[in-house]
Each structure stands twice: as structure tokens, then as C-alpha cells.
Amino acid sequence: MQSAGTLSTPVLKKAIDRYYKELQEYKGRADYELAVRTAFLNLLAETARQVKWMLIPEQTLEGGIRPDGVLRDNFDLKRGIWEAKGPQSDLDKEISRKIATGYPLTNTIFENTKRAVLFQNKKRSFEFDLRNPQEVGDLLNQFFTYTEPDIATFEEAVKEFKQRVPELARALLAVIEREYKLNKKFIAAFDEFSELCRQSLDPKISKDVINEMLVQHLLTERLFSTIFDNPDFIRRNAIAAEIEKVIDALTSRSFNRHDFLGSLDRFYVAIEAAAKSIDGWFERQHFLDTVYERFFQGYSVKRADTFGIVYTPQEIVDFMCASVDEVLRREFGTSIEEQGVQIIDPCVGTGSYIVNLLHRIPTHRLKYKYENDLFCNEIMLLPYYIASLNIEHEYYNRLGEYQSFEGICFTDTLELAESKQMSMFVEENTERIQREKDAQIMVVIGNPPYNVGQI
């Protein structure tokens, strides 16, 4: 996470002086934990304000853990934990007991007015003598300026990313709700986008779902430009460009997306490093499905279940595509690669089936097939993004040139079959859908969501 910056020395000295004075007042009157912890609480709260953090006493965290204090930054993200014990307690034993209960140890202070132990990055990092003013200052500086290190492995990054996503999503939703009350530019942009969604996707689409679309876009946009080496995607893709208009309005008053997303650097770095080490397209597909599936499991278990977000193993995708090609050859005297054999994946997910098909088409026929014979639909924003990038990236790898994939539509396949919708999000998307409707589809391939759910 981003460093909060060092504390002002004069302010810190005054805060420490007040801490000792308050402790002295308790001496001989009340030397038990609930009384003396107030002095350290006041010290932490005062110094936290310098770096725009807030100390929240006894806030219940995941798993029912309730520390004496949780420190959050101005994005409401958890930055540190404080646990107080009485002066007569065996601090090391108390720490062991807390660790056994699953206590968070990313940046955590354990103290008993005499000693303090600071855990950082899940390791016992420093000990301080709280009877020494210099060491109290060292403790506070070490605590408030802590920066989480980059995660060493992809597996650990994905696991921790999944755990962190709900907190980040809640913080972003709070920003969106606040700006919707105070930011006239954002209100207008949000309402216009909402109407577009109602006309194009679902007349009953809720504000909560639209909020989620903005959150998903914000939390994953960096991966689009880095993993796929496609920094222009947000500008080139019609749907992403529309959402960016709303995000631009969101950031027009006070919210800074780069400051907020800085807290994700350590996850992005590990995920990006892992992506660079993957050469084969088969492994790359598995990698992307894993990142996306874990993202949604962390972000919204309910939404993941509603839309059946458990992606088809690549071995099954490969088998199904090979089987379709074999049936076309044996029963119809044609093949996937032939011009005019038009194919659709109605629930494309992250694009695994279309990418597999592209992989099977000879290079000299790829451009025609890409431009004319392949179609797919997706109703959820993140898989739509990833499928677009995935398919376009495979084409780029094969032919060495970028070309937008015009065959993908942001729409509900079932709604498309049942209704005559006048508008399908934006003009470019509407044109793509009409082109798909006019196509002579010969093959339907894919794996529909295992659950029944609508936006």
C-alpha cells in the first residue's frame, strides 16, 4: 500500500508528552487494561489524524475478530490494527492467543503500556520499550509509514486479492453514493448511463447493479492495459468508453482513482509478473479464468452464484471445439475454417471457446473468419471486457496487427431472441447485434451459465 508519510516531529512530541501525562494520571488509580488503554487510544487517534487516518475502536472484522482499534485511511481501507493488554499481562502469551484465533498481522500493534510488539507482513518485526519516548516515536513512525511489499507469487496474490476485493468494493461504493449526492456532473452522467442500461439491457436494471459495473471497471482496468499490453482498450472499446465517461464525472470533484487504486499495486505487480511468464495460449486462458473467477468469488458470492461464474476447464473447451470440427467434417462436409460457416457462443464468458476456434483456423483464412463468421454475446461487464481483449489479443498474436473484434456484443442473448429492442447500448453495439441477427448461424457452441439469473 502507499506510504502515509512520516509524522511531524513537533506534533508527535506533543502527542507523546500527553500520552505520558495521561498514563501518570491513571497510575495508582486504575492500572487495568480497560482504563489505561485509553491513553494509547488517544495517542494513536491524534497521530492518525496527521496522515488522514481514523481510529475506530472495537470494530468487528471478518471472522468476528474485534480489535481494540482499527485504523482506516480516507478511502475507508484498513491500514492497521491495535490491540491493548493490561500492564500486568504476559504480552507474549496474549499475542500467541490472538494469533491462534486468526488475528490479522499485516500491520498490527500489541502493547501493554510497557512493551509494544509490531507485526508487519505477517511477521514479528519490531519490539519497543514504551517507557522510552524515543521508542514510542519510532513505533508510531514505523506503524504509520508501513508499505506492504509486493507479493512474491501469483497464487498468494490471487488469494489475497480475493480477500481484499470486498473491502475495496465497499469503499468504492461509498464514494459513488457520496458523489451521487454532491456531484452534479456525476449525477447527470450516472443517470444518462442508467437510462442507456435500461433501454439496452434490462428495463428493470437496478442502481445497485450499475454501481457494481462501475466498481468492476475501476478495480480491473489496469489489468486490461498491462496483461494484454493494450493501453488503448478503454478508448477503443465502445462499452468501456461509455463507462469511462461516468468514471470521469465521478473523479471530477474530489475522488482520485490513482490514489485509491495505489492500494492494489502489490496485487497487480504479482498478477502482471505471472502473466508475463505465460507463453502458451492454453495456459493463458486458464490464468485469465482463474483471476476472473477468484475476483467474483471475492467481490460478490451472490452474483457469482446467480450467473454461474465457474468457468469451463480448458481441457473441456478444447475437446468440445475439436468435436464440433469433427462433426462438421464428417456429417456436413465442411469445417470450422471454411468461409460461411458462421459460429456463435451465446454466453461467451471470458472468450475461451472463440479463442480456441481462432487457434484452429489457418493463418491465411483467419482474417476473413475473424471479420465475418464468428459471433458471441455476454451480459456481464467484466467477462465482456476480458473476452474482447482475449479474442483481440489472440488475433494480434497470429497476424501481428490489432483489429477490434466486431463479433462480440454486450447483450442478453435470451432478450435478443424474444424482443425487438430499438437501442442496444451504443450505436456500435447496436450495429453489431443487427449484423449477428442477419447472420446464417450454423454452429452454436459454448457452455451456458449453470444457474438461472438475470441482471
Short mmCIF file of C-alpha atoms in Angstrom, two decimals, residues 55-409:
data_model
loop_
_atom_site.label_atom_id
_atom_site.label_comp_id
_atom_site.label_asym_id
_atom_site.label_seq_id
_atom_site.Cartn_x
_atom_site.Cartn_y
_atom_site.Cartn_z
CA LEU A 55 -9.04 5.10 14.56
CA ILE A 56 -12.27 3.14 15.03
CA PRO A 57 -12.49 1.50 18.48
CA GLU A 58 -13.62 -2.12 18.70
CA GLN A 59 -14.79 -2.51 15.11
CA THR A 60 -15.78 -6.07 14.28
CA LEU A 61 -13.82 -7.51 11.35
CA GLU A 62 -14.18 -10.62 9.20
CA GLY A 63 -14.42 -13.77 11.26
CA GLY A 64 -15.84 -11.93 14.27
CA ILE A 65 -12.43 -10.54 15.29
CA ARG A 66 -12.79 -7.34 17.32
CA PRO A 67 -9.53 -5.49 17.99
CA ASP A 68 -9.25 -2.58 20.39
CA GLY A 69 -8.74 -0.34 17.38
CA VAL A 70 -8.87 -0.47 13.59
CA LEU A 71 -7.17 2.30 11.64
CA ARG A 72 -8.62 3.22 8.26
CA ASP A 73 -7.48 5.71 5.66
CA ASN A 74 -9.61 8.32 3.91
CA PHE A 75 -10.82 5.66 1.45
CA ASP A 76 -12.06 3.61 4.43
CA LEU A 77 -9.45 0.93 3.72
CA LYS A 78 -7.97 -0.93 6.68
CA ARG A 79 -4.37 0.21 7.29
CA GLY A 80 -3.54 -1.04 10.78
CA ILE A 81 -4.71 -2.86 13.91
CA TRP A 82 -4.13 -2.05 17.58
CA GLU A 83 -4.57 -4.47 20.48
CA ALA A 84 -4.09 -3.36 24.10
CA LYS A 85 -3.35 -5.52 27.13
CA GLY A 86 -3.07 -4.69 30.82
CA PRO A 87 0.26 -3.63 32.40
CA GLN A 88 0.49 -6.85 34.40
CA SER A 89 -0.22 -9.17 31.46
CA ASP A 90 2.26 -11.51 29.80
CA LEU A 91 2.27 -9.80 26.41
CA ASP A 92 3.91 -12.67 24.53
CA LYS A 93 1.32 -15.17 25.76
CA GLU A 94 -1.50 -12.77 24.88
CA ILE A 95 -0.05 -12.35 21.38
CA SER A 96 0.12 -16.12 20.89
CA ARG A 97 -3.51 -16.44 21.92
CA LYS A 98 -4.59 -13.77 19.44
CA ILE A 99 -2.59 -15.32 16.61
CA ALA A 100 -4.27 -18.66 17.29
CA THR A 101 -7.66 -17.00 16.67
CA GLY A 102 -6.59 -15.79 13.23
CA TYR A 103 -5.73 -12.22 14.15
CA PRO A 104 -4.68 -10.02 11.19
CA LEU A 105 -0.94 -9.35 11.26
CA THR A 106 -0.36 -7.12 8.23
CA ASN A 107 0.37 -4.03 10.34
CA THR A 108 -0.58 -4.72 13.96
CA ILE A 109 0.49 -3.25 17.31
CA PHE A 110 0.24 -5.31 20.50
CA GLU A 111 1.05 -3.28 23.66
CA ASN A 112 0.65 -3.33 27.45
CA THR A 113 1.89 0.23 28.31
CA LYS A 114 5.39 -1.19 28.99
CA ARG A 115 6.23 -3.00 25.77
CA ALA A 116 4.93 -2.98 22.23
CA VAL A 117 5.37 -5.62 19.55
CA LEU A 118 4.77 -4.64 15.93
CA PHE A 119 3.83 -7.25 13.35
CA GLN A 120 4.20 -6.32 9.68
CA ASN A 121 3.72 -8.51 6.63
CA LYS A 122 2.59 -11.31 8.99
CA LYS A 123 5.96 -11.35 10.77
CA ARG A 124 7.06 -10.19 14.21
CA SER A 125 9.13 -7.24 13.01
CA PHE A 126 9.96 -4.89 15.92
CA GLU A 127 9.79 -4.52 19.70
CA PHE A 128 9.69 -1.19 21.53
CA ASP A 129 10.09 -0.04 25.13
CA LEU A 130 7.08 2.20 25.70
CA ARG A 131 8.73 3.76 28.76
CA ASN A 132 11.18 5.42 26.36
CA PRO A 133 9.70 8.43 24.45
CA GLN A 134 12.10 7.93 21.54
CA GLU A 135 10.95 4.34 21.08
CA VAL A 136 7.29 5.37 21.26
CA GLY A 137 8.00 7.77 18.40
CA ASP A 138 9.85 5.05 16.47
CA LEU A 139 6.89 2.71 16.90
CA LEU A 140 4.41 5.27 15.57
CA ASN A 141 6.58 6.21 12.60
CA GLN A 142 7.14 2.56 11.73
CA PHE A 143 3.42 1.85 12.04
CA PHE A 144 2.10 4.82 10.04
CA THR A 145 4.67 4.67 7.22
CA TYR A 146 4.45 0.94 6.58
CA THR A 147 4.25 -0.11 2.93
CA GLU A 148 3.12 -3.62 2.10
CA PRO A 149 5.73 -5.44 -0.01
CA ASP A 150 4.99 -6.87 -3.45
CA ILE A 151 3.58 -10.37 -3.28
CA ALA A 152 6.09 -12.95 -4.43
CA THR A 153 3.79 -15.49 -6.08
CA PHE A 154 0.70 -15.43 -8.26
CA GLU A 155 -1.16 -17.90 -6.06
CA GLU A 156 -0.67 -15.74 -2.99
CA ALA A 157 -1.60 -12.61 -4.93
CA VAL A 158 -4.86 -14.06 -6.19
CA LYS A 159 -5.74 -15.38 -2.74
CA GLU A 160 -5.11 -12.04 -1.04
CA PHE A 161 -6.72 -10.11 -3.89
CA LYS A 162 -9.87 -12.17 -3.38
CA GLN A 163 -9.81 -11.36 0.34
CA ARG A 164 -9.22 -7.64 -0.25
CA VAL A 165 -11.79 -7.13 -3.03
CA PRO A 166 -14.89 -6.86 -0.78
CA GLU A 167 -13.28 -4.11 1.29
CA LEU A 168 -12.18 -2.19 -1.79
CA ALA A 169 -15.59 -2.61 -3.40
CA ARG A 170 -17.36 -1.30 -0.30
CA ALA A 171 -15.06 1.72 -0.23
CA LEU A 172 -15.74 2.46 -3.90
CA LEU A 173 -19.48 2.05 -3.44
CA ALA A 174 -19.34 4.57 -0.59
CA VAL A 175 -17.53 7.03 -2.88
CA ILE A 176 -20.14 6.51 -5.60
CA GLU A 177 -23.02 7.05 -3.15
CA ARG A 178 -21.38 10.19 -1.76
CA GLU A 179 -20.71 11.70 -5.17
CA TYR A 180 -24.25 10.89 -6.30
CA LYS A 181 -25.48 13.23 -3.57
CA LEU A 182 -22.92 16.02 -4.04
CA ASN A 183 -21.50 15.94 -7.58
CA LYS A 184 -23.92 17.36 -10.17
CA LYS A 185 -21.72 16.33 -13.09
CA PHE A 186 -21.60 12.74 -11.84
CA ILE A 187 -25.35 12.67 -11.14
CA ALA A 188 -26.07 13.69 -14.74
CA ALA A 189 -23.59 11.19 -16.21
CA PHE A 190 -24.79 8.37 -13.96
CA ASP A 191 -28.47 8.99 -14.77
CA GLU A 192 -27.74 9.10 -18.51
CA PHE A 193 -25.79 5.85 -18.29
CA SER A 194 -28.57 4.25 -16.21
CA GLU A 195 -31.15 5.12 -18.84
CA LEU A 196 -28.89 3.63 -21.51
CA CYS A 197 -28.70 0.40 -19.50
CA ARG A 198 -32.48 0.31 -19.01
CA GLN A 199 -33.09 0.74 -22.73
CA SER A 200 -30.43 -1.68 -23.84
CA LEU A 201 -30.01 -4.40 -21.22
CA ASP A 202 -32.97 -4.60 -18.88
CA PRO A 203 -35.81 -2.12 -18.16
CA LYS A 204 -35.72 -3.25 -14.52
CA ILE A 205 -31.96 -2.92 -14.02
CA SER A 206 -31.24 -1.60 -10.52
CA LYS A 207 -28.98 1.20 -9.39
CA ASP A 208 -27.01 -1.35 -7.36
CA VAL A 209 -26.16 -3.33 -10.49
CA ILE A 210 -24.98 -0.20 -12.29
CA ASN A 211 -22.88 0.71 -9.25
CA GLU A 212 -21.31 -2.75 -9.46
CA MET A 213 -20.44 -2.19 -13.12
CA LEU A 214 -18.53 0.97 -12.18
CA VAL A 215 -16.73 -0.84 -9.34
CA GLN A 216 -15.75 -3.76 -11.58
CA HIS A 217 -14.42 -1.36 -14.20
CA LEU A 218 -12.36 0.61 -11.69
CA LEU A 219 -10.87 -2.41 -9.92
CA THR A 220 -9.75 -4.23 -13.06
CA GLU A 221 -8.95 -1.57 -15.67
CA ARG A 222 -5.19 -1.73 -15.03
CA LEU A 223 -5.09 -5.42 -15.90
CA PHE A 224 -6.58 -4.68 -19.32
CA SER A 225 -3.69 -2.45 -20.33
CA THR A 226 -0.86 -4.42 -18.72
CA ILE A 227 -1.64 -8.13 -19.05
CA PHE A 228 -2.83 -7.65 -22.63
CA ASP A 229 -0.37 -4.87 -23.43
CA ASN A 230 -3.34 -2.91 -24.77
CA PRO A 231 -3.42 0.51 -23.07
CA ASP A 232 -5.86 1.84 -25.68
CA PHE A 233 -8.60 -0.69 -24.92
CA ILE A 234 -10.62 1.74 -22.78
CA ARG A 235 -10.69 4.21 -25.67
CA ARG A 236 -11.23 1.67 -28.46
CA ASN A 237 -13.99 -0.43 -26.89
CA ALA A 238 -17.43 1.17 -27.23
CA ILE A 239 -18.81 -0.07 -23.89
CA ALA A 240 -15.66 0.75 -21.92
CA ALA A 241 -15.64 4.24 -23.43
CA GLU A 242 -19.21 4.87 -22.22
CA ILE A 243 -18.35 3.74 -18.69
CA GLU A 244 -15.21 5.90 -18.73
CA LYS A 245 -17.45 8.95 -19.26
CA VAL A 246 -19.19 8.15 -15.97
CA ILE A 247 -15.87 7.49 -14.21
CA ASP A 248 -14.50 10.81 -15.47
CA ALA A 249 -17.51 12.55 -13.94
CA LEU A 250 -17.02 10.59 -10.71
CA THR A 251 -13.46 11.89 -10.41
CA SER A 252 -14.29 15.47 -11.39
CA ARG A 253 -14.83 16.78 -7.85
CA SER A 254 -12.56 15.14 -5.28
CA PHE A 255 -12.10 11.40 -5.82
CA ASN A 256 -8.68 10.45 -7.24
CA ARG A 257 -8.73 6.99 -8.80
CA HIS A 258 -4.94 6.69 -8.93
CA ASP A 259 -4.54 7.34 -5.20
CA PHE A 260 -7.27 4.83 -4.40
CA LEU A 261 -6.01 2.12 -6.74
CA GLY A 262 -2.48 2.56 -5.42
CA SER A 263 -3.52 0.21 -2.63
CA LEU A 264 -3.77 -2.56 -5.23
CA ASP A 265 -0.24 -2.18 -6.59
CA ARG A 266 1.15 -5.19 -4.79
CA PHE A 267 -1.55 -7.46 -6.22
CA TYR A 268 -1.28 -6.09 -9.74
CA VAL A 269 2.51 -6.44 -9.74
CA ALA A 270 2.33 -10.14 -8.87
CA ILE A 271 -0.51 -10.88 -11.30
CA GLU A 272 1.22 -8.99 -14.10
CA ALA A 273 4.54 -10.73 -13.44
CA ALA A 274 2.80 -14.11 -13.56
CA ALA A 275 1.09 -13.20 -16.84
CA LYS A 276 4.42 -12.27 -18.47
CA SER A 277 5.80 -15.71 -17.69
CA ILE A 278 2.99 -17.49 -19.56
CA ASP A 279 3.82 -18.26 -23.19
CA GLY A 280 1.21 -20.80 -24.27
CA TRP A 281 -2.30 -19.68 -25.19
CA PHE A 282 -3.81 -22.68 -23.38
CA GLU A 283 -2.13 -21.74 -20.09
CA ARG A 284 -3.00 -18.08 -20.62
CA GLN A 285 -6.70 -18.94 -20.89
CA HIS A 286 -6.57 -20.86 -17.63
CA PHE A 287 -4.73 -17.97 -15.99
CA LEU A 288 -7.36 -15.40 -17.01
CA ASP A 289 -10.26 -17.61 -15.99
CA THR A 290 -8.65 -18.10 -12.58
CA VAL A 291 -8.14 -14.38 -11.99
CA TYR A 292 -11.69 -13.56 -13.05
CA GLU A 293 -13.38 -16.38 -11.15
CA ARG A 294 -11.49 -15.52 -7.95
CA PHE A 295 -12.29 -11.83 -8.43
CA PHE A 296 -16.01 -12.51 -8.46
CA GLN A 297 -15.85 -15.02 -5.63
CA GLY A 298 -14.28 -12.28 -3.56
CA TYR A 299 -16.38 -9.42 -4.90
CA SER A 300 -19.85 -10.93 -4.75
CA VAL A 301 -20.54 -14.56 -3.93
CA LYS A 302 -24.24 -13.99 -4.60
CA ARG A 303 -23.61 -12.52 -8.05
CA ALA A 304 -21.12 -15.28 -8.87
CA ASP A 305 -23.75 -17.88 -7.99
CA THR A 306 -26.56 -16.10 -9.84
CA PHE A 307 -24.65 -16.06 -13.10
CA GLY A 308 -22.92 -19.40 -12.69
CA ILE A 309 -19.43 -17.95 -12.64
CA VAL A 310 -17.43 -21.15 -12.62
CA TYR A 311 -15.55 -21.38 -15.89
CA THR A 312 -15.20 -24.43 -18.09
CA PRO A 313 -11.83 -26.18 -17.79
CA GLN A 314 -9.66 -25.61 -20.85
CA GLU A 315 -9.44 -29.36 -21.50
CA ILE A 316 -13.24 -29.47 -21.95
CA VAL A 317 -13.21 -26.37 -24.17
CA ASP A 318 -10.55 -27.99 -26.33
CA PHE A 319 -12.47 -31.26 -26.56
CA MET A 320 -15.75 -29.53 -27.49
CA CYS A 321 -14.15 -27.40 -30.21
CA ALA A 322 -12.38 -30.43 -31.67
CA SER A 323 -15.65 -32.39 -31.57
CA VAL A 324 -17.56 -29.66 -33.40
CA ASP A 325 -14.92 -29.55 -36.12
CA GLU A 326 -15.03 -33.34 -36.46
CA VAL A 327 -18.85 -33.38 -36.76
CA LEU A 328 -18.76 -30.60 -39.36
CA ARG A 329 -16.26 -32.58 -41.44
CA ARG A 330 -17.94 -35.97 -41.09
CA GLU A 331 -21.63 -35.01 -41.29
CA PHE A 332 -21.65 -31.78 -43.31
CA GLY A 333 -18.55 -31.97 -45.48
CA THR A 334 -17.18 -28.68 -44.18
CA SER A 335 -15.15 -27.41 -41.22
CA ILE A 336 -14.67 -24.59 -38.75
CA GLU A 337 -12.16 -22.89 -41.04
CA GLU A 338 -14.41 -22.73 -44.13
CA GLN A 339 -15.83 -19.37 -45.19
CA GLY A 340 -19.54 -19.07 -44.46
CA VAL A 341 -19.54 -21.49 -41.53
CA GLN A 342 -20.86 -18.97 -39.03
CA ILE A 343 -20.50 -19.77 -35.34
CA ILE A 344 -21.90 -18.20 -32.17
CA ASP A 345 -21.12 -18.57 -28.48
CA PRO A 346 -24.26 -17.09 -26.83
CA CYS A 347 -22.72 -16.85 -23.33
CA VAL A 348 -19.09 -16.18 -24.11
CA GLY A 349 -17.70 -15.62 -20.60
CA THR A 350 -14.02 -14.77 -20.93
CA GLY A 351 -13.86 -15.93 -24.55
CA SER A 352 -12.32 -19.39 -24.18
CA TYR A 353 -14.34 -21.03 -26.97
CA ILE A 354 -13.82 -18.29 -29.55
CA VAL A 355 -10.10 -18.13 -28.81
CA ASN A 356 -9.84 -21.90 -29.16
CA LEU A 357 -11.60 -21.70 -32.52
CA LEU A 358 -9.24 -18.96 -33.69
CA HIS A 359 -6.34 -21.18 -32.73
CA ARG A 360 -7.66 -23.88 -35.09
CA ILE A 361 -8.09 -21.63 -38.15
CA PRO A 362 -5.14 -21.46 -40.59
CA THR A 363 -3.45 -18.08 -40.77
CA HIS A 364 -4.43 -17.43 -44.41
CA ARG A 365 -8.13 -17.79 -43.53
CA LEU A 366 -8.07 -16.11 -40.14
CA LYS A 367 -8.79 -12.53 -41.21
CA TYR A 368 -11.98 -13.46 -43.09
CA LYS A 369 -13.28 -15.70 -40.30
CA TYR A 370 -12.49 -13.06 -37.67
CA GLU A 371 -14.31 -10.34 -39.58
CA ASN A 372 -17.31 -12.31 -40.86
CA ASP A 373 -18.05 -15.69 -39.29
CA LEU A 374 -17.56 -15.54 -35.51
CA PHE A 375 -20.13 -14.11 -33.08
CA CYS A 376 -20.63 -14.09 -29.32
CA ASN A 377 -22.67 -12.36 -26.61
CA GLU A 378 -22.08 -11.51 -22.96
CA ILE A 379 -24.39 -9.82 -20.44
CA MET A 380 -21.86 -9.18 -17.67
CA LEU A 381 -19.37 -6.35 -17.94
CA LEU A 382 -16.11 -7.92 -16.75
CA PRO A 383 -16.26 -11.09 -18.83
CA TYR A 384 -17.30 -8.94 -21.81
CA TYR A 385 -14.16 -6.87 -21.35
CA ILE A 386 -11.93 -9.88 -20.89
CA ALA A 387 -13.42 -11.77 -23.83
CA SER A 388 -12.94 -8.74 -26.10
CA LEU A 389 -9.32 -8.39 -25.06
CA ASN A 390 -8.66 -12.10 -25.14
CA ILE A 391 -10.02 -12.58 -28.65
CA GLU A 392 -8.32 -9.45 -29.99
CA HIS A 393 -5.05 -10.46 -28.38
CA GLU A 394 -5.14 -13.91 -29.99
CA TYR A 395 -5.73 -12.29 -33.40
CA TYR A 396 -2.85 -9.89 -32.78
CA ASN A 397 -0.54 -12.75 -31.82
CA ARG A 398 -1.38 -14.60 -35.02
CA LEU A 399 -1.32 -11.77 -37.57
CA GLY A 400 0.79 -9.12 -35.85
CA GLU A 401 -1.81 -6.36 -36.14
CA TYR A 402 -4.52 -5.07 -33.85
CA GLN A 403 -8.09 -5.25 -35.10
CA SER A 404 -11.18 -4.73 -32.99
CA PHE A 405 -13.38 -7.84 -32.82
CA GLU A 406 -16.74 -6.76 -34.23
CA GLY A 407 -18.40 -10.08 -33.48
CA ILE A 408 -18.83 -9.58 -29.73
CA CYS A 409 -21.99 -7.93 -28.38
#
